[in-house]
Short mmCIF file of C-alpha atoms in Angstrom, two decimals:
data_model
loop_
_atom_site.label_atom_id
_atom_site.label_comp_id
_atom_site.label_asym_id
_atom_site.label_seq_id
_atom_site.Cartn_x
_atom_site.Cartn_y
_atom_site.Cartn_z
CA MET A 13 46.50 6.25 35.28
CA LYS A 14 48.32 4.70 32.34
CA ARG A 15 50.20 2.37 34.74
CA TYR A 16 46.92 1.13 36.22
CA LEU A 17 45.32 0.79 32.78
CA MET A 18 48.20 -1.44 31.73
CA LEU A 19 47.84 -3.43 34.96
CA PHE A 20 44.16 -3.98 34.27
CA VAL A 21 44.90 -5.22 30.80
CA TYR A 22 47.57 -7.54 32.09
CA VAL A 23 45.32 -8.93 34.86
CA THR A 24 42.58 -9.50 32.25
CA LEU A 25 45.02 -11.31 30.01
CA LEU A 26 46.20 -13.40 32.99
CA PHE A 27 42.74 -14.54 33.83
CA LEU A 28 41.91 -15.23 30.20
CA SER A 29 45.06 -17.36 30.01
CA LEU A 30 44.16 -19.29 33.18
CA HIS A 31 40.64 -19.78 31.75
CA TYR A 32 42.11 -21.19 28.50
CA PHE A 33 44.31 -23.58 30.40
CA THR A 34 41.38 -24.55 32.62
CA GLU A 35 39.12 -25.32 29.75
CA GLN A 36 41.76 -27.24 27.73
CA SER A 37 43.18 -29.32 30.50
CA THR A 38 41.37 -32.49 31.72
CA GLY A 39 43.29 -32.58 35.02
CA PRO A 40 42.19 -31.93 38.57
CA ILE A 41 41.32 -28.42 39.75
CA THR A 42 43.16 -26.92 42.70
CA GLU A 43 42.89 -23.68 44.45
CA ASP A 44 44.61 -21.91 47.33
CA ARG A 45 42.88 -20.31 50.38
CA SER A 46 41.86 -17.17 48.52
CA ARG A 47 39.53 -19.20 46.24
CA LEU A 48 40.23 -16.55 43.57
CA LEU A 49 42.49 -18.60 41.37
CA PRO A 50 41.09 -22.10 40.64
CA VAL A 51 43.44 -23.82 38.27
CA LYS A 52 43.40 -27.16 36.48
CA MET A 53 46.60 -29.10 36.87
CA LYS A 54 47.90 -31.89 34.74
CA ALA A 55 48.23 -34.06 37.88
CA ILE A 56 48.59 -33.95 41.63
CA LYS A 57 51.41 -35.98 43.06
CA ALA A 58 51.81 -36.79 46.80
CA THR A 59 54.28 -39.17 48.47
CA ASP A 60 56.31 -39.71 51.59
CA SER A 61 59.31 -41.08 49.62
CA THR A 62 62.34 -39.01 48.76
CA ALA A 63 63.06 -41.28 45.81
CA GLU A 64 59.53 -40.85 44.38
CA ILE A 65 59.84 -37.04 44.71
CA GLN A 66 63.13 -37.21 42.81
CA GLN A 67 61.34 -39.23 40.21
CA VAL A 68 58.61 -36.61 39.86
CA VAL A 69 61.35 -34.09 38.96
CA LEU A 70 63.06 -36.39 36.52
CA ASP A 71 59.78 -37.28 34.81
CA ALA A 72 58.87 -33.60 34.58
CA ASN A 73 62.22 -32.85 32.95
CA SER A 74 61.55 -35.62 30.41
CA GLU A 75 57.98 -34.45 29.66
CA GLY A 76 58.69 -30.71 29.91
CA ASP A 77 56.18 -30.28 32.74
CA PRO A 78 56.21 -27.38 35.14
CA ILE A 79 56.08 -28.20 38.90
CA ALA A 80 54.25 -26.24 41.54
CA ILE A 81 54.96 -27.11 45.19
CA ALA A 82 52.18 -27.06 47.77
CA GLY A 83 51.76 -27.43 51.48
CA MET A 84 48.58 -26.06 53.19
CA GLN A 85 48.19 -23.55 50.37
CA HIS A 86 47.61 -20.59 52.59
CA SER A 87 49.61 -18.40 50.23
CA GLN A 88 46.93 -16.57 48.26
CA GLY A 89 48.52 -15.45 45.00
CA GLY A 90 48.87 -18.68 42.97
CA HIS A 91 52.18 -19.45 44.69
CA THR A 92 51.28 -23.13 44.77
CA GLU A 93 49.63 -23.49 41.35
CA TYR A 94 50.44 -23.37 37.70
CA PRO A 95 48.09 -24.22 34.84
CA ASP A 96 48.58 -27.64 33.33
CA GLY A 97 51.52 -28.38 35.62
CA ILE A 98 52.24 -31.00 38.23
CA LEU A 99 51.18 -30.04 41.67
CA LEU A 100 53.50 -31.67 44.23
CA ASP A 101 51.63 -32.00 47.46
CA MET A 102 54.26 -32.19 50.27
CA LYS A 103 51.95 -32.86 53.26
CA PRO A 104 52.61 -36.61 53.42
CA TYR A 105 56.31 -35.94 53.50
CA ASN A 106 56.23 -35.15 57.20
CA LYS A 107 58.54 -37.26 59.31
CA ILE A 108 60.70 -36.05 62.22
CA LEU A 109 64.15 -37.36 61.29
CA ALA A 110 66.45 -36.29 64.22
CA PHE A 111 66.27 -34.52 67.53
CA ASP A 112 69.01 -33.39 69.98
CA ALA A 113 67.64 -32.01 73.21
CA GLN A 114 71.14 -31.04 74.42
CA GLU A 115 72.00 -29.14 71.26
CA LYS A 116 68.42 -27.87 70.94
CA THR A 117 68.03 -28.88 67.30
CA ILE A 118 65.46 -30.82 65.35
CA THR A 119 65.43 -32.13 61.74
CA VAL A 120 62.06 -32.56 60.01
CA GLN A 121 60.79 -33.15 56.60
CA SER A 122 59.16 -30.19 54.99
CA GLY A 123 55.59 -31.44 55.03
CA ALA A 124 55.57 -31.52 58.82
CA THR A 125 53.68 -28.71 60.53
CA TRP A 126 54.70 -26.51 63.47
CA ARG A 127 52.12 -28.35 65.52
CA ASP A 128 54.01 -31.61 64.75
CA ILE A 129 57.19 -30.16 66.12
CA GLN A 130 55.55 -28.68 69.17
CA ASP A 131 53.97 -31.95 70.10
CA TYR A 132 57.40 -33.63 69.82
CA ILE A 133 59.53 -31.07 71.68
CA ASN A 134 57.09 -29.89 74.39
CA PRO A 135 57.88 -32.80 76.80
CA TYR A 136 61.55 -31.87 76.65
CA GLY A 137 60.93 -28.26 77.76
CA LEU A 138 61.85 -26.87 74.40
CA ALA A 139 60.09 -24.44 72.08
CA LEU A 140 60.40 -22.89 68.64
CA LYS A 141 62.40 -19.76 68.19
CA VAL A 142 60.35 -18.44 65.24
CA SER A 143 57.11 -19.50 63.61
CA GLN A 144 53.78 -17.94 62.64
CA SER A 145 51.46 -17.35 65.64
CA GLN A 146 49.33 -20.26 64.29
CA ASN A 147 50.94 -23.68 64.10
CA ILE A 148 48.91 -25.11 61.20
CA PHE A 149 51.39 -24.38 58.39
CA THR A 150 53.99 -26.71 56.93
CA ILE A 151 57.65 -26.09 57.62
CA GLY A 152 58.52 -26.02 53.89
CA GLY A 153 55.71 -23.45 53.19
CA SER A 154 56.91 -21.23 56.16
CA LEU A 155 60.53 -21.38 54.90
CA SER A 156 59.32 -20.47 51.39
CA VAL A 157 57.75 -17.18 52.65
CA ASN A 158 60.54 -16.61 55.32
CA ALA A 159 57.84 -16.21 57.94
CA HIS A 160 58.02 -14.22 61.14
CA GLY A 161 55.84 -14.29 64.23
CA LEU A 162 55.23 -12.81 67.64
CA ASP A 163 58.79 -13.15 68.98
CA ILE A 164 60.55 -9.77 69.00
CA ARG A 165 63.98 -11.12 69.80
CA HIS A 166 64.63 -13.67 67.02
CA GLY A 167 63.29 -11.89 63.92
CA SER A 168 62.63 -13.86 60.66
CA LEU A 169 62.71 -17.66 60.18
CA ILE A 170 65.97 -17.52 58.14
CA ASP A 171 67.90 -16.99 61.41
CA THR A 172 66.72 -20.20 62.94
CA VAL A 173 67.69 -22.51 60.09
CA GLU A 174 70.89 -24.38 60.69
CA SER A 175 70.70 -26.15 57.26
CA LEU A 176 68.29 -27.63 54.80
CA ARG A 177 68.34 -30.05 51.89
CA LEU A 178 67.02 -28.94 48.49
CA LEU A 179 66.12 -31.08 45.56
CA ASP A 180 67.07 -28.94 42.54
CA ALA A 181 65.73 -28.90 39.00
CA ASN A 182 68.16 -31.57 37.89
CA GLY A 183 66.97 -34.00 40.58
CA LYS A 184 70.09 -33.43 42.61
CA ILE A 185 70.07 -33.02 46.39
CA LEU A 186 72.03 -30.11 47.77
CA THR A 187 72.74 -29.00 51.35
CA LEU A 188 72.21 -25.35 52.00
CA SER A 189 73.07 -23.13 54.87
CA SER A 190 74.39 -19.66 55.60
CA GLU A 191 77.88 -21.02 54.92
CA GLN A 192 77.25 -23.80 52.32
CA ASN A 193 75.62 -22.83 48.95
CA SER A 194 74.83 -19.57 50.70
CA GLU A 195 73.69 -17.72 47.58
CA LEU A 196 71.06 -20.35 46.93
CA PHE A 197 70.13 -20.52 50.63
CA GLN A 198 69.35 -16.79 50.72
CA ALA A 199 67.18 -17.19 47.60
CA VAL A 200 65.31 -20.26 48.84
CA LEU A 201 64.35 -18.75 52.11
CA GLY A 202 61.58 -16.49 50.95
CA GLY A 203 61.83 -17.96 47.43
CA TYR A 204 58.26 -19.19 47.10
CA GLY A 205 59.17 -22.67 45.80
CA LEU A 206 60.90 -21.35 42.71
CA PHE A 207 64.38 -22.87 43.20
CA GLY A 208 63.63 -26.50 44.09
CA ILE A 209 61.87 -28.69 46.57
CA ILE A 210 62.79 -28.26 50.24
CA LEU A 211 63.15 -31.84 51.53
CA ASP A 212 64.09 -31.39 55.11
CA VAL A 213 65.44 -28.76 57.51
CA THR A 214 67.36 -28.61 60.78
CA LEU A 215 66.03 -25.90 63.04
CA ARG A 216 67.52 -24.40 66.16
CA LEU A 217 65.18 -24.48 69.13
CA THR A 218 65.09 -22.58 72.36
CA ASP A 219 63.89 -23.22 75.99
CA ASP A 220 60.21 -23.21 76.71
CA GLU A 221 59.44 -20.43 79.21
CA MET A 222 56.48 -19.16 81.20
CA TYR A 223 55.19 -15.70 80.38
CA GLU A 224 53.07 -13.35 82.34
CA ILE A 225 50.57 -11.47 80.03
CA HIS A 226 50.40 -7.73 80.27
CA SER A 227 47.66 -5.97 78.39
CA GLU A 228 47.23 -2.17 77.98
CA GLN A 229 45.08 0.21 76.02
CA LEU A 230 46.48 3.33 74.28
CA GLN A 231 46.22 5.72 71.36
CA TYR A 232 47.95 5.09 68.00
CA ASP A 233 50.08 8.26 68.33
CA ASP A 234 51.59 6.88 71.58
CA TYR A 235 52.42 3.47 70.16
CA SER A 236 55.89 3.98 68.81
CA ASP A 237 57.21 5.58 71.95
CA TYR A 238 55.41 3.02 74.10
CA PHE A 239 56.95 0.14 72.15
CA ASN A 240 60.53 1.59 72.25
CA GLU A 241 60.42 2.49 75.98
CA ASN A 242 58.33 -0.38 77.44
CA VAL A 243 58.79 -3.37 75.12
CA LYS A 244 61.95 -3.26 73.07
CA ALA A 245 63.99 -1.79 75.91
CA ASP A 246 62.82 -4.37 78.40
CA ASP A 247 64.74 -7.63 77.71
CA SER A 248 62.19 -9.57 79.82
CA VAL A 249 59.49 -8.94 77.22
CA LYS A 250 59.86 -11.72 74.66
CA MET A 251 56.65 -11.50 72.51
CA HIS A 252 54.40 -8.69 71.58
CA LEU A 253 51.24 -7.94 69.51
CA ALA A 254 48.86 -5.07 69.16
CA ARG A 255 45.50 -4.39 67.45
CA ILE A 256 44.04 -1.17 66.22
CA SER A 257 40.40 -0.23 66.06
CA LEU A 258 38.23 -0.50 62.97
CA SER A 259 35.16 0.62 64.90
CA PRO A 260 33.62 3.72 63.39
CA ASP A 261 33.89 5.45 66.81
CA SER A 262 37.67 5.18 66.92
CA TYR A 263 38.75 4.22 63.47
CA LEU A 264 42.54 3.61 63.35
CA LYS A 265 42.95 5.39 66.55
CA ASP A 266 42.34 3.24 69.58
CA MET A 267 44.72 0.37 70.23
CA TYR A 268 45.51 -2.29 72.69
CA VAL A 269 48.84 -4.14 73.24
CA ILE A 270 49.61 -7.58 74.64
CA ASN A 271 53.10 -8.24 76.02
CA TYR A 272 54.46 -11.56 77.09
CA GLN A 273 57.05 -11.10 79.87
CA ALA A 274 59.33 -13.88 80.94
CA MET A 275 58.92 -14.97 84.54
CA GLU A 276 61.74 -15.94 86.88
CA PRO A 277 62.19 -19.74 86.67
CA GLU A 278 62.19 -20.14 90.50
CA GLY A 279 58.87 -21.49 91.53
CA VAL A 280 57.42 -21.59 88.04
CA PRO A 281 56.28 -25.12 87.09
CA MET A 282 57.79 -25.93 83.67
CA ASP A 283 57.50 -29.78 83.60
CA SER A 284 55.79 -30.53 80.35
CA GLN A 285 53.27 -27.76 80.19
CA LYS A 286 50.11 -29.11 78.53
CA LEU A 287 49.64 -27.82 75.00
CA ARG A 288 46.24 -26.26 74.78
CA GLU A 289 43.63 -26.96 72.17
CA GLU A 290 40.94 -24.66 70.73
CA THR A 291 37.67 -24.93 72.65
CA LEU A 292 35.39 -21.89 72.36
CA ILE A 293 35.40 -21.71 68.56
CA ALA A 294 31.71 -20.60 68.27
CA VAL A 295 32.18 -17.44 70.38
CA PRO A 296 35.00 -15.67 68.46
CA LYS A 297 33.48 -16.96 65.21
CA PHE A 298 30.16 -15.27 66.00
CA PHE A 299 31.83 -11.88 66.78
CA LEU A 300 33.96 -12.02 63.70
CA GLY A 301 30.85 -12.78 61.71
CA LEU A 302 29.20 -9.63 63.08
CA ALA A 303 32.24 -7.56 61.84
CA ARG A 304 31.53 -8.79 58.30
CA LEU A 305 28.03 -7.33 58.33
CA ASN A 306 28.19 -3.60 59.00
CA GLU A 307 29.64 -0.81 61.12
CA GLN A 308 27.69 -1.84 64.22
CA GLY A 309 29.17 -5.28 63.86
CA LYS A 310 32.65 -3.79 63.69
CA ARG A 311 31.91 -1.72 66.79
CA THR A 312 30.77 -4.81 68.67
CA PHE A 313 33.72 -6.92 67.50
CA TRP A 314 36.26 -4.17 68.64
CA ASN A 315 34.60 -3.86 72.04
CA THR A 316 34.78 -7.59 72.43
CA GLN A 317 38.37 -7.65 71.48
CA LYS A 318 39.19 -4.96 74.06
CA THR A 319 37.27 -6.80 76.74
CA TYR A 320 39.08 -10.04 75.98
CA SER A 321 42.55 -8.35 76.02
CA ALA A 322 41.79 -6.90 79.47
CA SER A 323 40.56 -10.22 80.76
CA ILE A 324 43.89 -12.00 80.14
CA ASP A 325 45.98 -9.33 81.82
CA GLY A 326 48.11 -10.98 84.55
CA LYS A 327 47.54 -14.53 83.33
CA VAL A 328 50.45 -16.99 82.78
CA ILE A 329 51.04 -18.93 79.58
CA SER A 330 53.91 -21.01 78.25
CA ARG A 331 55.92 -20.02 75.11
CA ASN A 332 54.68 -23.00 73.16
CA ASN A 333 51.06 -22.11 73.87
CA VAL A 334 51.56 -18.52 72.77
CA MET A 335 52.83 -19.91 69.45
CA ARG A 336 49.67 -21.97 68.78
CA SER A 337 47.03 -19.24 68.38
CA ASP A 338 43.50 -20.17 67.54
CA SER A 339 42.68 -20.52 63.91
CA GLU A 340 39.58 -22.60 63.41
CA PHE A 341 37.26 -19.66 64.24
CA MET A 342 38.62 -17.81 61.14
CA GLU A 343 37.57 -20.60 58.72
CA TYR A 344 35.16 -18.96 56.38
CA SER A 345 32.96 -20.48 53.66
CA HIS A 346 30.62 -18.29 51.48
CA PRO A 347 29.34 -18.89 47.93
CA GLU A 348 30.14 -15.43 46.75
CA ASN A 349 32.78 -14.01 49.15
CA THR A 350 36.18 -14.92 50.40
CA GLU A 351 38.67 -13.49 52.84
CA VAL A 352 42.18 -12.41 51.85
CA LEU A 353 45.17 -11.09 53.79
CA GLN A 354 47.54 -8.17 53.19
CA GLU A 355 50.60 -7.39 55.29
CA TYR A 356 52.46 -4.07 55.36
CA PHE A 357 55.73 -3.27 57.00
CA VAL A 358 56.48 0.32 58.09
CA PRO A 359 59.42 1.71 60.01
CA VAL A 360 58.69 2.04 63.77
CA GLU A 361 59.32 5.79 63.84
CA ASN A 362 56.92 6.37 60.86
CA PHE A 363 53.93 4.54 62.44
CA GLU A 364 51.94 7.57 63.54
CA ALA A 365 52.21 9.44 60.14
CA TYR A 366 51.64 6.27 58.26
CA VAL A 367 48.39 5.49 60.11
CA ASP A 368 47.15 9.01 59.49
CA ASP A 369 47.70 8.58 55.77
CA LEU A 370 46.28 5.10 55.80
CA ARG A 371 43.13 6.41 57.48
CA GLU A 372 42.81 9.15 54.93
CA THR A 373 43.13 6.60 52.08
CA LEU A 374 40.44 4.29 53.57
CA ILE A 375 37.99 6.61 55.08
CA ASP A 376 35.76 6.95 52.03
CA GLU A 377 36.12 3.33 50.85
CA GLU A 378 32.77 2.21 52.21
CA ALA A 379 32.70 -1.00 50.15
CA PHE A 380 36.11 -2.05 51.34
CA ASN A 381 35.30 -4.52 54.13
CA LEU A 382 38.33 -4.52 56.39
CA LEU A 383 37.70 -6.70 59.40
CA ASN A 384 40.88 -6.72 61.54
CA ILE A 385 44.38 -5.32 61.77
CA THR A 386 46.99 -7.08 63.95
CA ILE A 387 50.33 -5.44 64.52
CA ARG A 388 53.64 -7.15 65.29
CA PHE A 389 57.26 -6.13 65.32
CA VAL A 390 59.92 -7.44 62.91
CA GLU A 391 63.57 -6.68 63.54
CA LYS A 392 65.71 -5.64 60.63
CA ASN A 393 66.95 -8.58 58.62
CA GLU A 394 68.28 -8.42 55.08
CA LYS A 395 69.75 -11.93 54.77
CA ALA A 396 67.10 -13.25 52.40
CA VAL A 397 67.20 -11.90 48.77
CA LEU A 398 63.58 -10.89 49.13
CA SER A 399 63.86 -9.36 52.53
CA TYR A 400 60.85 -7.40 53.77
CA ALA A 401 62.40 -5.80 56.89
CA LYS A 402 65.00 -3.36 55.64
CA GLU A 403 64.95 -1.79 59.10
CA ASP A 404 63.14 -2.35 62.37
CA MET A 405 59.45 -2.43 61.25
CA PHE A 406 55.95 -2.78 62.51
CA SER A 407 53.99 -5.37 60.59
CA LEU A 408 50.29 -4.72 59.99
CA VAL A 409 48.32 -7.76 59.01
CA LEU A 410 44.99 -6.95 57.42
CA LEU A 411 42.02 -9.33 57.09
CA ILE A 412 39.77 -8.26 54.24
CA ASN A 413 36.35 -9.71 53.16
CA GLN A 414 35.69 -9.41 49.49
CA GLY A 415 33.66 -10.88 46.67
CA THR A 416 34.99 -13.43 44.22
CA ASP A 417 33.52 -11.80 41.13
CA ALA A 418 35.65 -9.84 38.61
CA LYS A 419 34.39 -6.39 39.80
CA SER A 420 35.07 -7.16 43.48
CA ILE A 421 38.64 -8.27 42.53
CA GLU A 422 39.15 -5.10 40.57
CA ASP A 423 37.75 -2.86 43.37
CA THR A 424 39.79 -4.56 46.05
CA GLY A 425 42.93 -4.36 43.88
CA ARG A 426 42.58 -0.66 43.47
CA VAL A 427 42.34 -0.05 47.27
CA VAL A 428 45.24 -2.45 47.94
CA ARG A 429 47.46 -0.65 45.46
CA ASN A 430 46.62 2.68 47.07
CA MET A 431 47.48 1.24 50.48
CA ILE A 432 50.78 -0.05 49.10
CA ASP A 433 51.58 3.35 47.69
CA VAL A 434 51.04 4.87 51.15
CA THR A 435 53.21 2.20 52.66
CA LEU A 436 56.00 2.83 50.17
CA ASP A 437 55.77 6.58 50.70
CA HIS A 438 56.56 5.93 54.39
CA GLY A 439 59.66 3.80 53.70
CA GLY A 440 57.80 0.53 54.09
CA SER A 441 57.29 -2.66 52.17
CA TYR A 442 54.62 -5.35 51.80
CA TYR A 443 54.56 -9.18 52.10
CA LEU A 444 54.59 -11.30 48.95
CA PRO A 445 52.48 -14.44 49.81
CA TYR A 446 49.17 -12.79 48.91
CA PHE A 447 47.02 -12.19 45.83
CA GLY A 448 48.72 -10.41 42.98
CA TYR A 449 47.19 -6.98 43.42
CA PRO A 450 50.45 -5.05 43.51
CA THR A 451 52.12 -3.89 40.34
CA LYS A 452 55.58 -4.94 39.22
CA GLU A 453 56.71 -1.38 39.93
CA GLN A 454 55.51 -1.59 43.48
CA MET A 455 57.33 -4.95 43.99
CA ALA A 456 60.59 -3.52 42.63
CA GLU A 457 60.31 -0.47 45.07
CA ALA A 458 59.40 -2.61 48.05
CA TYR A 459 62.17 -5.20 47.23
CA PRO A 460 65.25 -3.51 45.79
CA ARG A 461 66.79 -6.89 45.03
CA THR A 462 63.93 -8.05 42.86
CA ARG A 463 66.02 -8.08 39.67
CA GLU A 464 68.72 -10.10 41.46
CA PHE A 465 66.03 -12.63 42.67
CA PHE A 466 64.76 -13.24 39.12
CA ASP A 467 68.32 -13.39 37.74
CA LEU A 468 69.05 -16.12 40.38
CA LYS A 469 65.96 -17.99 39.23
CA LYS A 470 67.33 -18.06 35.69
CA LYS A 471 70.76 -19.16 36.98
CA TYR A 472 69.53 -22.10 39.07
CA ASP A 473 66.44 -23.13 37.09
CA PRO A 474 66.99 -21.90 33.48
CA ASP A 475 64.32 -24.27 32.14
CA GLU A 476 61.78 -22.96 34.61
CA ARG A 477 61.00 -26.42 35.97
CA PHE A 478 59.57 -24.94 39.19
CA MET A 479 56.75 -22.58 38.28
CA ASN A 480 53.80 -20.74 39.89
CA ILE A 481 51.44 -17.98 38.99
CA PHE A 482 53.24 -15.49 41.20
CA TYR A 483 56.43 -15.93 39.19
CA GLU A 484 54.55 -15.84 35.85
CA GLU A 485 52.96 -12.53 36.94
CA TYR A 486 56.08 -10.74 38.35
CA LYS A 487 59.07 -12.18 36.59
CA GLN A 488 61.29 -9.65 34.77
#
């Protein structure tokens, strides 16, 4: 109780501080996708010139200005904002610099999106190894959160980076890789823009493939065994996702899985498979809207999801098209509400007990409007300092509808912290790109190298030139 009282006091002071800066500053207001942290910046800078980006850093050093780095701003905890600082918008810095189809590598500036890369490499029969399942994010932003996706064979994004160039706090350009400046490399991947500006990156690619989709329905207590025996043990299965019911009839019990199984290349047309575009936005948007309303809406949404999953069983899709999931139907605008994400990682063998405890935690939280849970697999990877997959994990991505007022933020925060406690009790961790509901103690438990991370920040950026609200909230 004392810990949460202290947290409440801290959050209150944080918001008062933000309010003070907002009122005192005359600069532009920016906010990330959560719409919970509108912040007035001193200025917003955007350029496609490396020299001009360097000058932004040099000028900031002269003026003592903090710099926050932004792409699409889908991180939701102030990771791309800092009051009265310089917001460096990297989206115009988006050129493709080099491509080698034989070596299967591509070098792109950090403001480019995964869609930009897919459009470029698809005619060559190549595909991404790792990216989020939606292709709307910038490369720099994805590197900064060390993203993962649907691929169960390649793990986190850090494993696909051959090298990158970083502009540090002194305005110097450094080359980073697992062999060169490796300490800094492991901090920058999943470093949330706190060590410098990622200028460009060379990524390793893979072959595009054709996958046959296999969809099945099962119960949550069968899922771990099913995954180990039918997915992980079958080398032909390359991608996987699952969803678990939020319908009141089968709450956190019913599931369906979708597996993407590589087809034999003989007889499979692979000449420049057309990249699909979103078409039926209104239909999924309508059913997701029903889920926001009440339990009957959630029942209808779940039944629709199950029906859709069954309808795609046996269909064929290219790797590139799997890695460009629909996103427009999730766009949400409401004067009083917003939608936030949470993501929890739990060891595969603990899944059943974890879901039982999660259900027990949530069952009486009638005001907590949880809309969807998507489950993926993340292979153990501890290369990044802030690694979230300390062993083979299932990742549960939660979509939550909440109010933007202070009481809604407080209520959602309480439930989120309870869910994180359950996750930690089962040997799990949580993802850091989201709103700052977790406590410092929860971060330290989920990320044992937290102290090392902040020590590296002091080592490589002692003047705190690169700043964001996430760092201000959790630094030690």
